[in-house]
């Protein structure tokens, strides 16, 4: 084959044109007919403004918005559909997941948690490597939070409704004073859980494990000494629970376990069932009970058949 | 290729301009890489400095590496060898210098706009419309300069390097405009899933139609010359060239295998990703057989040494890329640092090494005297090689940890401390790459402007 300038230039341009037709234009026949999915809704003005900030600050380089069939983490309850993205330009699928996928982050946390988190992510999540976004200023941060709280669209709206309802209840509970607040919190735990003591005896190893979990997950809000005065405290209302007031208030191991596992919607307390396996939740609960409440029910009755691994 | 005498009086201003551009922006680009890597280790080190928040640093690093360091480095060599391969002068040095100026203004604009938060928010297509226009104009001017040089040629036969440079510049001008949705200046994006399909068509073509053809052109020029041997096979050149353009352009959707895009398009992308072995091996066999039995000559020339190493990295990155397009592999590798490792083998190990090789091969010829320091160039070679292989090792390990942990149901947050140590090592290696860029800049400036070339 003789390679003339014409053959090289026109030939490669023709090939490119053909391939653009096949892999860019032809798919448009499919994708242009995408109907909005069942959770789709348009964005409000403040949410759209927040999305611009999300783009300007390159959030997309660490947070995907693309839930896959193989995902287990945040948002895995709903696999992404083409119809979720019909209003997105540019689309923000992301290519790296240094932080969690945010497709369904809306309503996972109340707004005050986000304020603390954007102010410095390590205030709420001690192991996070996300940059602080206080430099955005309050207005911009507010819009960014509106955008994040809209992720998941109609599903997010339902979760936000739940957050707002329980936020009002939680504030009422908190403002009624420590006695009423603790009672309000315990009342909402199924009786079965309230009756269960921590089934495992206190051990040095267990406390050491609990200490590590506490530092990695809890310290930002509840503080290093469990008094609820962690660095996130100034932004959070109702404020993080002060464990040191809980002595003689019938806080069982089961209550601690349940609250850590499920979180407390409306407050900044997230659920940890995805992040911590059973033993870690029991261990951190007992760490709190022994060190901060000074009242642990570990290994008391009722308990079942003796555990096989105990010394 | 025996017409050096006719063109010796050429000032080579354009080639020198692109050489300086490449060496300078390699420092800036790798500094941004180091900065980003440091922020992943110590996020509060730069707390609340908005202009260098990680999400703005990363696209700055990527764009500067692609369009500031690697592309100008490869073009510098091209501006040297195209006139020589055609036995003529460059069509216009003034146009070439003008292109260099436009290019550098665009790069300064890229850094400033990204730092200020002006971005289209699409990977590899971040630069905003005015800069897009400058980039497209720059590629068009480069193509125009080359095609006019081709028109004025004294040599009837077009060597394979010329094919690659012509195709690489004109096709990139087209795909860059297309991928940046240049007809929509406000957003630079399409709506919905189709935006992702177009973006990755373009994104992959930055490698397929820009870095790979220009790198192949430099390798096809440097290796036979350094070996003083004829090219092994014209047929393989033809096969590699046309197969590259046909196959590489089909595979962008392999970035979207886990996304709701049409299944037939995923199948096309996977099949062609595997078929990439054809253009890759056609090129590599051609180069390697040319160099067969002559590795001593390659070792003796620092430029050829960089280039030859680049071809070896091309082998690894291409085979890895084909495998990564398989859905079963991608279940583990997608979304994590495995892909970052892959990108560093490709852009630093393959195209970056060849760009540096092109610079070190041509700079003594541009200046008419030996390199300022062969030792520094060798030192840079080993720093880049060790740094790049180190990146690959630690980031691949980190990626495997992430991918397998996620498949196993561990949350992203839980995995962060597991990869921390690899991030620390990566930042250390980044410091090494940045230092090598500073050494390289010094060496290249002294080589071009020093009074005499001192050998060491």
XYZ file of C-alpha atoms in Angstrom:
767
model
C 0.000 0.000 0.000
C 1.340 3.398 -0.963
C 0.887 5.868 1.867
C 0.265 9.225 0.245
C -0.648 12.277 2.345
C -4.176 11.954 0.995
C -4.418 8.299 2.029
C -3.163 9.062 5.542
C -5.267 12.136 6.245
C -8.483 11.395 4.412
C -8.293 7.705 5.241
C -7.959 8.263 8.968
C -10.626 10.987 8.969
C -13.042 8.665 7.165
C -12.353 5.899 9.662
C -12.914 8.298 12.541
C -16.185 9.516 11.030
C -17.404 5.946 10.592
C -16.528 5.032 14.134
C -18.108 8.173 15.586
C -21.235 7.116 13.734
C -21.130 3.625 15.258
C -20.046 4.271 18.854
C -21.370 7.790 19.466
C -24.332 8.455 17.163
C -25.913 4.986 17.011
C -26.080 4.622 20.828
C -27.937 7.928 20.816
C -30.854 6.031 19.237
C -31.061 4.033 22.478
C -30.107 6.669 25.019
C -32.223 9.476 23.585
C -35.323 7.426 24.377
C -34.459 7.063 28.059
C -37.524 7.860 30.156
C -37.118 9.421 33.606
C -36.933 6.712 36.267
C -39.525 6.317 39.022
C -37.439 8.286 41.514
C -36.594 11.115 39.121
C -37.518 14.706 39.873
C -36.175 18.074 38.750
C -33.727 19.948 40.994
C -34.692 23.065 42.912
C -32.653 26.247 42.346
C -30.530 25.861 45.497
C -29.855 22.206 44.678
C -28.743 23.149 41.162
C -26.471 25.845 42.641
C -25.006 23.218 44.962
C -24.376 20.923 42.030
C -22.318 23.671 40.376
C -20.167 23.836 43.521
C -19.870 20.047 43.524
C -18.463 20.313 39.983
C -16.266 23.364 40.652
C -14.564 21.681 43.601
C -14.002 18.372 41.873
C -16.075 16.248 44.284
C -16.558 13.868 41.327
C -12.917 12.744 41.505
C -13.511 10.912 44.786
C -17.276 10.303 44.851
C -19.001 8.222 42.212
C -22.721 8.489 41.534
C -23.083 5.099 39.985
C -24.456 2.218 42.015
C -23.525 -1.150 40.511
C -25.131 -4.556 40.891
C -22.105 -5.709 42.894
C -22.154 -2.868 45.431
C -22.844 -3.414 49.129
C -22.291 0.030 50.602
C -24.190 3.296 50.796
C -27.042 3.377 48.277
C -26.840 -0.299 47.333
C -30.578 -0.620 47.913
C -31.084 0.878 44.493
C -29.048 0.003 41.396
C -28.517 2.978 39.066
C -30.847 3.276 36.080
C -30.311 5.348 32.942
C -33.495 7.255 33.790
C -31.887 8.641 36.975
C -29.576 10.868 34.954
C -31.926 12.469 32.415
C -31.387 15.999 33.781
C -27.645 15.725 34.395
C -25.278 17.740 32.268
C -22.512 16.941 32.719
C -23.255 13.476 34.069
C -21.209 12.847 37.232
C -20.718 9.083 37.287
C -17.150 9.451 38.555
C -14.257 7.115 37.910
C -12.831 6.668 41.382
C -14.339 5.865 44.745
C -11.977 7.280 47.351
C -15.048 8.329 49.330
C -18.452 6.627 49.313
C -20.794 6.646 46.319
C -23.280 9.489 46.772
C -26.114 8.391 44.436
C -28.405 7.854 47.404
C -26.782 10.016 50.059
C -29.732 12.388 50.368
C -31.377 11.983 53.775
C -28.739 9.616 55.143
C -27.815 12.299 57.662
C -29.598 15.440 58.898
C -28.326 18.840 57.710
C -26.413 19.638 60.924
C -24.259 16.522 60.480
C -23.338 17.800 57.011
C -22.404 21.241 58.364
C -19.993 19.644 60.835
C -18.726 17.269 58.146
C -18.058 19.960 55.524
C -16.479 22.209 58.163
C -13.931 19.470 58.673
C -14.743 15.911 57.620
C -12.635 14.510 60.463
C -14.997 16.124 62.996
C -17.650 13.543 62.148
C -15.523 10.846 60.497
C -12.087 10.671 62.157
C -10.542 8.469 59.437
C -11.777 10.545 56.509
C -9.233 11.990 54.047
C -11.688 14.419 52.485
C -10.630 18.097 52.361
C -12.316 20.655 54.622
C -14.779 22.941 52.833
C -15.193 25.743 55.345
C -13.553 28.045 52.804
C -16.762 27.920 50.753
C -18.547 30.099 53.308
C -21.964 29.464 54.854
C -24.119 30.265 51.818
C -22.244 28.048 49.428
C -21.945 25.286 51.964
C -25.693 25.521 52.454
C -26.322 25.054 48.733
C -23.874 22.174 48.574
C -25.737 20.489 51.429
C -29.061 21.030 49.632
C -27.584 19.273 46.581
C -26.193 16.356 48.586
C -29.520 16.002 50.396
C -31.291 15.774 47.024
C -29.173 12.839 45.809
C -31.551 9.959 45.376
C -34.267 12.377 44.262
C -37.724 11.140 45.385
C -36.146 8.481 47.615
C -34.015 11.208 49.166
C -37.083 13.368 49.708
C -38.752 10.556 51.651
C -35.639 10.134 53.801
C -35.408 13.887 54.371
C -39.035 13.951 55.476
C -38.154 11.261 58.022
C -35.091 13.248 59.151
C -37.134 16.410 59.643
C -39.918 14.653 61.558
C -37.553 12.933 63.955
C -35.381 16.049 64.253
C -38.372 17.888 65.786
C -39.038 14.964 68.105
C -35.380 14.659 69.109
C -35.115 18.379 69.877
C -38.275 18.166 72.012
C -36.734 15.226 73.844
C -33.427 16.992 74.375
C -34.952 20.253 75.541
C -37.098 18.447 78.117
C -33.936 17.799 80.165
C -31.581 14.850 80.665
C -34.074 12.582 82.489
C -36.820 12.973 79.920
C -34.331 12.783 77.048
C -32.816 9.503 78.164
C -36.283 8.120 78.773
C -37.424 9.284 75.308
C -34.441 7.656 73.667
C -34.903 4.351 75.484
C -38.639 4.250 74.882
C -38.092 4.001 71.146
C -36.021 0.860 71.439
C -37.903 -2.430 71.126
C -38.368 -4.009 74.564
C -36.470 -7.157 73.561
C -33.311 -5.173 72.973
C -33.703 -3.204 76.198
C -33.765 -6.432 78.203
C -30.564 -7.851 76.682
C -27.305 -7.335 78.591
C -24.008 -7.356 76.735
C -23.568 -11.133 76.370
C -19.772 -11.091 76.444
C -17.679 -10.617 79.566
C -15.518 -7.536 79.878
C -11.964 -8.368 78.867
C -8.837 -6.339 78.291
C -8.747 -7.385 74.652
C -12.405 -6.481 74.174
C -11.884 -3.055 75.739
C -8.827 -2.474 73.556
C -10.880 -3.316 70.483
C -13.663 -1.062 71.695
C -11.166 1.733 72.258
C -9.940 1.462 68.660
C -13.469 1.444 67.234
C -14.420 4.403 69.427
C -11.476 6.411 68.161
C -12.159 5.570 64.517
C -15.911 6.112 64.533
C -17.275 7.903 67.632
C -14.737 10.341 68.992
C -15.552 13.203 66.594
C -18.951 13.806 68.185
C -18.883 12.144 71.601
C -15.353 13.322 72.438
C -12.327 11.498 73.790
C -13.805 11.286 77.302
C -17.364 10.521 76.251
C -18.827 13.819 77.427
C -20.334 14.684 74.030
C -17.833 17.491 73.517
C -16.055 16.208 70.399
C -14.953 18.682 67.737
C -18.241 18.288 65.821
C -20.306 19.312 68.855
C -20.674 23.067 68.088
C -22.473 22.347 64.795
C -24.797 19.623 66.003
C -28.221 20.000 67.589
C -29.428 18.193 69.580
C -25.802 17.893 70.708
C -23.998 14.561 70.927
C -25.023 12.500 73.937
C -22.937 12.929 77.085
C -22.360 9.322 78.231
C -21.190 10.375 81.676
C -24.740 11.222 82.770
C -26.085 7.771 82.003
C -25.158 5.948 85.222
C -28.161 4.384 86.977
C -30.417 5.129 84.009
C -30.834 1.476 83.026
C -28.719 1.628 79.908
C -28.343 -2.022 78.965
C -25.801 -3.471 76.568
C -28.721 -4.152 74.241
C -29.725 -0.472 74.202
C -26.205 0.591 73.294
C -25.984 -2.097 70.616
C -29.311 -1.139 69.079
C -28.510 2.591 68.931
C -25.076 1.978 67.383
C -26.498 -0.483 64.873
C -29.501 1.600 63.764
C -28.465 5.151 64.553
C -30.990 7.756 65.661
C -32.738 9.323 62.678
C -33.190 13.081 63.118
C -30.034 13.376 65.192
C -26.490 13.334 63.892
C -26.074 9.762 65.184
C -25.567 7.617 62.059
C -26.227 3.896 61.806
C -23.168 1.638 61.841
C -24.672 -1.678 60.771
C -22.852 -1.443 57.438
C -19.488 -0.521 58.879
C -19.175 -2.614 62.028
C -19.643 -6.315 62.493
C -21.461 -7.651 65.550
C -18.413 -8.151 67.781
C -17.176 -4.629 67.105
C -20.517 -3.127 68.092
C -20.641 -5.140 71.358
C -17.019 -4.174 72.095
C -17.444 -0.464 71.513
C -20.694 -0.485 73.486
C -18.937 -2.115 76.412
C -16.027 0.326 76.105
C -18.521 3.180 76.518
C -20.279 1.404 79.381
C -17.083 0.647 81.295
C -15.156 3.869 80.703
C -17.764 6.601 80.420
C -20.949 5.317 82.070
C -18.987 3.323 84.656
C -21.779 0.768 84.682
C -21.473 -2.316 82.471
C -23.906 -5.211 82.416
C -21.486 -7.387 80.458
C -21.914 -11.100 81.032
C -24.818 -10.711 83.510
C -28.047 -12.710 83.432
C -29.928 -13.506 81.301
C -27.285 -15.177 79.225
C -27.305 -18.239 77.053
C -24.995 -21.194 76.694
C -21.433 -20.295 77.687
C -19.362 -18.945 74.825
C -16.820 -21.439 73.508
C -13.893 -19.043 73.105
C -13.714 -17.629 76.599
C -10.573 -18.468 78.545
C 16.998 9.582 6.043
C 20.290 10.731 4.660
C 19.635 14.391 4.075
C 20.859 15.960 7.264
C 23.137 18.340 5.388
C 20.274 20.085 3.608
C 18.580 21.095 6.824
C 21.440 21.695 9.190
C 21.033 25.443 8.926
C 17.479 25.189 10.236
C 17.017 27.205 13.442
C 14.681 24.560 14.963
C 13.036 27.281 17.020
C 9.703 25.458 17.198
C 11.262 22.205 18.339
C 13.259 24.073 20.986
C 10.129 25.920 22.097
C 8.185 22.704 22.563
C 11.162 21.105 24.324
C 11.278 23.923 26.873
C 7.488 23.838 27.192
C 7.567 20.136 27.960
C 10.460 20.317 30.427
C 8.952 23.301 32.259
C 5.424 21.947 32.520
C 6.693 18.540 33.586
C 7.878 20.262 36.767
C 4.541 21.992 37.341
C 2.493 18.920 36.429
C 4.428 16.578 38.702
C 4.332 19.168 41.482
C 0.532 19.133 41.315
C 0.661 15.335 41.379
C 2.853 15.438 44.470
C 0.545 18.009 46.066
C -2.518 15.853 45.445
C -0.761 12.731 46.733
C 0.264 14.642 49.874
C -3.296 15.828 50.461
C -4.494 12.218 50.388
C -2.033 11.469 53.188
C -2.437 14.677 55.226
C -5.718 16.307 54.229
C -5.474 19.131 56.769
C -2.035 20.253 55.592
C -3.715 22.534 53.070
C -6.907 22.998 55.087
C -9.309 25.545 53.638
C -7.026 26.769 50.863
C -9.738 26.656 48.233
C -7.518 27.045 45.162
C -5.597 23.878 45.898
C -8.371 21.696 47.282
C -7.793 18.101 46.096
C -10.682 18.184 43.619
C -9.034 21.091 41.786
C -5.465 19.802 42.074
C -6.181 16.443 40.493
C -7.575 17.715 37.167
C -4.752 20.288 37.026
C -2.210 17.469 37.402
C -3.888 15.318 34.761
C -4.334 18.081 32.190
C -0.819 19.408 32.647
C 0.717 15.963 32.316
C -1.262 15.226 29.147
C -1.112 18.601 27.417
C 1.774 20.331 29.190
C 4.453 17.670 29.547
C 3.859 14.659 27.304
C 2.248 16.117 24.171
C 4.693 19.053 23.779
C 7.616 16.694 24.436
C 6.489 14.394 21.644
C 5.745 17.351 19.365
C 9.213 18.784 19.975
C 10.747 15.635 18.548
C 8.225 15.673 15.713
C 9.121 19.246 14.791
C 12.710 18.059 14.568
C 12.249 14.865 12.582
C 9.340 15.683 10.249
C 11.358 18.148 8.094
C 14.311 15.750 8.085
C 12.237 12.747 7.077
C 10.795 14.821 4.244
C 14.156 16.374 3.237
C 12.853 19.880 3.476
C 12.488 22.750 5.930
C 9.588 23.157 8.291
C 6.856 25.027 6.440
C 6.928 27.937 8.893
C 9.032 28.392 12.016
C 7.110 31.578 12.767
C 3.822 29.696 12.749
C 5.458 27.035 14.898
C 6.658 29.571 17.457
C 3.228 31.178 17.442
C 1.751 27.738 18.184
C 4.144 27.307 21.104
C 3.011 30.657 22.500
C -0.687 29.818 22.114
C -0.017 26.450 23.703
C 1.628 28.001 26.764
C -1.083 30.626 27.161
C -3.640 27.807 27.108
C -1.690 25.947 29.809
C -1.444 29.003 32.057
C -5.159 29.509 31.484
C -5.808 25.877 32.405
C -4.006 26.200 35.745
C -5.687 29.496 36.586
C -9.220 28.462 35.650
C -9.079 25.076 37.364
C -7.689 26.688 40.535
C -10.527 29.204 40.436
C -13.077 26.398 40.096
C -13.971 26.928 36.432
C -14.347 23.453 35.009
C -16.632 21.459 32.757
C -16.489 18.714 35.377
C -15.758 15.948 32.874
C -12.585 13.917 33.180
C -9.971 14.924 30.547
C -12.490 17.509 29.296
C -12.341 19.856 32.274
C -10.964 22.881 30.460
C -13.558 25.530 29.759
C -14.634 26.649 26.315
C -12.152 29.487 25.612
C -9.247 27.161 26.453
C -10.826 24.352 24.432
C -10.821 26.688 21.438
C -7.150 27.472 21.977
C -6.263 23.785 22.246
C -8.171 22.906 19.072
C -6.560 25.874 17.315
C -3.120 24.787 18.490
C -3.578 21.219 17.216
C -4.935 22.560 13.925
C -1.950 24.886 13.524
C 0.477 22.055 14.248
C -1.293 19.912 11.652
C -1.305 22.733 9.123
C 2.410 23.317 9.615
C 3.132 19.616 9.121
C 0.856 19.070 6.144
C 2.359 22.088 4.382
C 5.803 20.684 5.141
C 4.651 17.415 3.586
C 3.485 19.346 0.546
C 6.943 20.930 0.128
C 8.797 17.675 0.589
C 11.754 16.497 -1.506
C 11.404 12.907 -0.321
C 8.606 11.094 -2.192
C 8.057 8.338 0.363
C 6.285 9.145 3.622
C 7.944 7.345 6.515
C 5.668 5.740 9.143
C 6.465 8.438 11.715
C 4.953 11.012 9.364
C 1.719 9.040 9.080
C 1.362 8.891 12.831
C 2.070 12.588 13.391
C -0.353 13.696 10.675
C -3.116 11.391 11.866
C -2.494 12.085 15.551
C -2.728 15.860 15.243
C -5.720 16.095 12.895
C -7.744 13.368 14.622
C -7.082 14.908 18.031
C -8.236 18.313 16.808
C -11.497 16.586 15.816
C -12.035 14.384 18.870
C -11.035 17.146 21.301
C -13.690 19.424 19.798
C -16.227 16.605 19.816
C -15.449 15.375 23.321
C -15.576 18.854 24.812
C -18.989 19.398 23.153
C -17.530 22.543 21.719
C -20.839 23.602 20.176
C -22.262 24.069 23.674
C -19.940 26.669 25.226
C -21.918 27.078 28.465
C -21.833 23.489 29.730
C -19.453 21.603 27.451
C -21.585 18.534 28.046
C -24.466 16.501 26.696
C -27.349 15.396 28.911
C -27.554 12.107 30.800
C -26.019 8.755 29.933
C -25.060 9.916 26.479
C -22.695 12.439 28.007
C -20.792 9.553 29.595
C -20.611 7.641 26.298
C -19.243 10.664 24.421
C -16.906 11.614 27.247
C -15.227 8.212 27.377
C -15.095 7.950 23.603
C -13.069 11.161 23.725
C -11.262 10.396 26.977
C -9.844 7.157 25.696
C -8.887 8.777 22.418
C -6.593 11.191 24.258
C -4.431 8.075 24.623
C -5.508 6.303 21.434
C -5.314 9.135 18.938
C -2.862 11.528 20.566
C -0.321 10.027 22.959
C -0.017 6.630 21.269
C 0.402 7.820 17.655
C 2.859 10.563 18.627
C 4.814 8.164 20.845
C 4.846 5.551 18.089
C 6.092 8.207 15.671
C 8.985 9.090 17.971
C 9.849 5.427 18.585
C 9.741 4.664 14.854
C 12.181 7.529 14.316
C 14.559 7.146 17.244
C 15.004 3.372 17.453
C 16.095 2.681 13.837
C 18.381 5.715 13.882
C 19.956 4.892 17.208
C 20.442 1.277 16.094
C 21.637 2.329 12.645
C 19.364 -0.343 11.236
C 16.485 -0.298 8.742
C 12.983 -0.737 10.092
C 12.094 -4.417 10.371
C 8.851 -4.453 8.370
C 6.824 -2.022 6.275
C 3.842 -4.380 6.403
C 3.784 -4.354 10.186
C 3.944 -0.545 10.103
C 0.871 -0.476 7.908
C -0.983 -3.035 10.017
C -0.146 -1.253 13.254
C -1.129 2.171 11.957
C -4.504 1.310 10.462
C -5.416 -1.187 13.173
C -4.663 1.442 15.825
C -7.072 3.935 14.312
C -9.783 1.371 13.701
C -9.577 -0.515 16.997
C -8.545 2.098 19.575
C -11.449 4.394 18.731
C -14.030 1.707 19.562
C -13.107 0.990 23.156
C -14.055 4.039 25.246
C -17.184 2.394 26.632
C -15.051 -0.115 28.551
C -15.044 2.636 31.197
C -18.820 2.185 31.465
C -19.264 -1.588 31.722
C -21.000 -1.268 35.103
C -23.244 1.594 33.988
C -26.644 1.355 32.237
C -25.453 1.985 28.658
C -26.606 -0.150 25.688
C -25.234 -3.683 26.031
C -24.188 -3.979 22.386
C -21.926 -0.976 22.904
C -20.280 -2.671 25.889
C -19.727 -5.765 23.762
C -18.098 -3.673 21.028
C -15.847 -2.035 23.633
C -14.790 -5.343 25.216
C -14.133 -7.111 21.920
C -12.085 -4.234 20.552
C -10.201 -3.829 23.839
C -9.003 -7.398 23.444
C -8.319 -6.766 19.754
C -5.939 -3.994 20.837
C -3.232 -6.662 20.936
C -3.118 -6.426 17.125
C -1.948 -2.796 16.749
C 0.095 -3.024 19.947
C 2.022 -6.129 18.949
C 2.390 -5.027 15.315
C 4.139 -1.892 16.561
C 6.180 -3.602 19.254
C 7.341 -6.513 17.104
C 8.393 -4.031 14.455
C 10.389 -1.921 16.919
C 11.844 -4.816 18.889
C 12.940 -6.750 15.819
C 14.557 -3.596 14.475
C 16.535 -3.363 17.708
C 17.266 -7.091 17.867
C 20.941 -7.675 18.542
C 21.592 -3.938 18.822
C 20.614 -3.204 22.402
C 24.144 -1.988 23.066
C 23.592 0.950 20.730
C 20.317 1.743 22.438
C 21.981 1.607 25.818
C 24.663 3.958 24.583
C 22.164 6.687 23.669
C 20.193 8.099 26.589
C 17.343 9.205 24.318
C 16.987 5.773 22.747
C 17.200 4.206 26.218
C 14.181 6.233 27.379
C 12.293 5.413 24.193
C 13.015 1.697 24.304
C 11.954 1.521 27.962
C 8.762 3.285 26.925
C 8.015 0.543 24.397
C 8.375 -2.090 27.119
C 5.947 -0.168 29.316
C 3.606 0.023 26.319
C 3.568 -3.759 26.260
C 2.629 -3.996 29.933
C 0.037 -1.242 29.928
C -1.656 -2.559 26.801
C -1.906 -6.160 27.906
C -3.164 -4.948 31.275
C -5.675 -2.663 29.546
C -7.072 -5.511 27.457
C -7.513 -7.636 30.568
C -9.093 -4.775 32.516
C -11.821 -4.536 29.882
C -13.016 -8.030 30.813
C -16.076 -7.682 33.078
C -14.849 -10.284 35.561
C -11.550 -8.455 36.034
C -13.276 -5.120 36.241
C -15.466 -6.243 39.132
C -12.316 -5.942 41.219
C -10.378 -3.200 39.449
C -13.045 -0.575 38.726
C -13.312 2.615 40.805
C -10.047 2.086 42.716
C -6.306 2.730 42.611
C -5.644 -0.158 40.228
C -6.808 2.173 37.465
C -4.583 4.983 38.758
C -1.619 2.601 38.556
C -2.627 1.657 35.008
C -2.812 5.332 34.026
C 0.679 5.979 35.398
C 2.221 3.067 33.462
C 0.554 4.393 30.318
C 1.141 8.108 30.551
C 4.393 8.234 32.522
C 5.899 4.830 31.715
C 5.016 4.702 28.041
C 4.201 8.128 26.567
C 6.147 10.136 29.181
C 9.275 7.990 28.837
C 9.111 8.275 25.050
C 8.561 12.043 25.268
C 11.668 12.354 27.461
C 13.526 10.036 25.097
C 12.522 12.165 22.138
C 13.777 15.258 23.951
C 17.109 13.749 24.935
C 17.622 12.239 21.490
C 16.916 15.445 19.591
C 18.242 18.154 21.934
C 21.950 17.578 21.086
C 20.956 17.819 17.437
C 18.885 20.946 18.011
C 21.682 22.696 19.852
C 24.517 21.217 17.817
C 26.474 20.184 20.913
C 26.355 17.316 23.389
C 23.905 17.225 26.270
C 24.925 19.416 29.206
C 25.045 16.317 31.370
C 24.564 12.741 30.311
C 24.848 11.804 33.990
C 21.859 13.951 34.979
C 19.825 12.510 32.122
C 20.723 8.985 33.228
C 19.916 9.890 36.809
C 16.536 11.199 35.684
C 15.960 7.987 33.735
C 16.400 5.879 36.847
C 14.342 8.214 39.028
C 11.453 8.144 36.583
C 11.734 4.390 36.092
C 11.909 3.561 39.791
C 9.228 6.101 40.643
C 6.882 4.856 37.966
C 7.366 1.164 38.733
C 6.972 2.015 42.413
C 3.678 3.818 41.694
C 2.498 0.763 39.832
C 3.354 -1.613 42.650
C 1.861 0.366 45.548
C -1.210 1.602 43.710
C -1.961 -1.853 42.313
C -1.738 -3.288 45.822
C -3.972 -0.507 47.155
C -6.411 -1.108 44.317
C -6.594 -4.839 44.972
C -7.198 -4.179 48.663
C -9.996 -1.736 47.862
C -11.624 -3.782 45.133
C -11.639 -7.036 47.030
C -12.707 -5.415 50.297
C -15.660 -3.753 48.581
C -16.683 -7.008 46.901
C -16.512 -8.566 50.336
C -18.930 -5.967 51.691
C -16.553 -3.653 53.519
C -17.500 0.003 53.317
C -15.280 2.594 51.628
C -14.589 4.253 54.990
C -13.374 1.014 56.547
C -10.851 0.485 53.741
C -9.236 3.941 54.008
C -6.807 3.035 56.816
C -5.876 -0.156 54.959
C -4.503 1.806 51.993
C -2.961 4.667 53.977
C 0.567 3.270 53.976
C 0.486 2.857 50.193
C -0.593 6.476 49.846
C 2.415 7.482 51.963
C 4.812 5.541 49.726
C 3.110 6.946 46.647
C 3.653 10.511 47.872
C 7.335 9.688 48.481
C 7.679 8.349 44.954
C 5.889 11.454 43.711
C 8.584 13.572 45.316
C 11.110 11.521 43.373
C 9.341 12.102 40.051
C 9.028 15.832 40.791
C 12.744 16.046 41.657
C 13.595 14.262 38.427
C 11.550 16.830 36.515
C 13.518 19.666 38.133
C 16.803 17.970 37.208
C 15.528 17.413 33.683
C 14.522 21.045 33.266
C 17.930 22.212 34.454
C 19.706 19.790 32.138
C 17.617 20.730 29.115
C 17.949 24.481 29.688
C 21.719 24.179 30.092
C 21.920 21.948 27.020
C 19.992 24.390 24.843
C 21.450 27.648 26.145
C 24.766 26.739 27.752
C 27.850 28.058 25.982
C 29.473 24.675 25.630
C 28.244 21.189 26.209
C 30.193 19.733 29.074
C 30.381 15.982 29.134
C 30.509 14.132 32.387
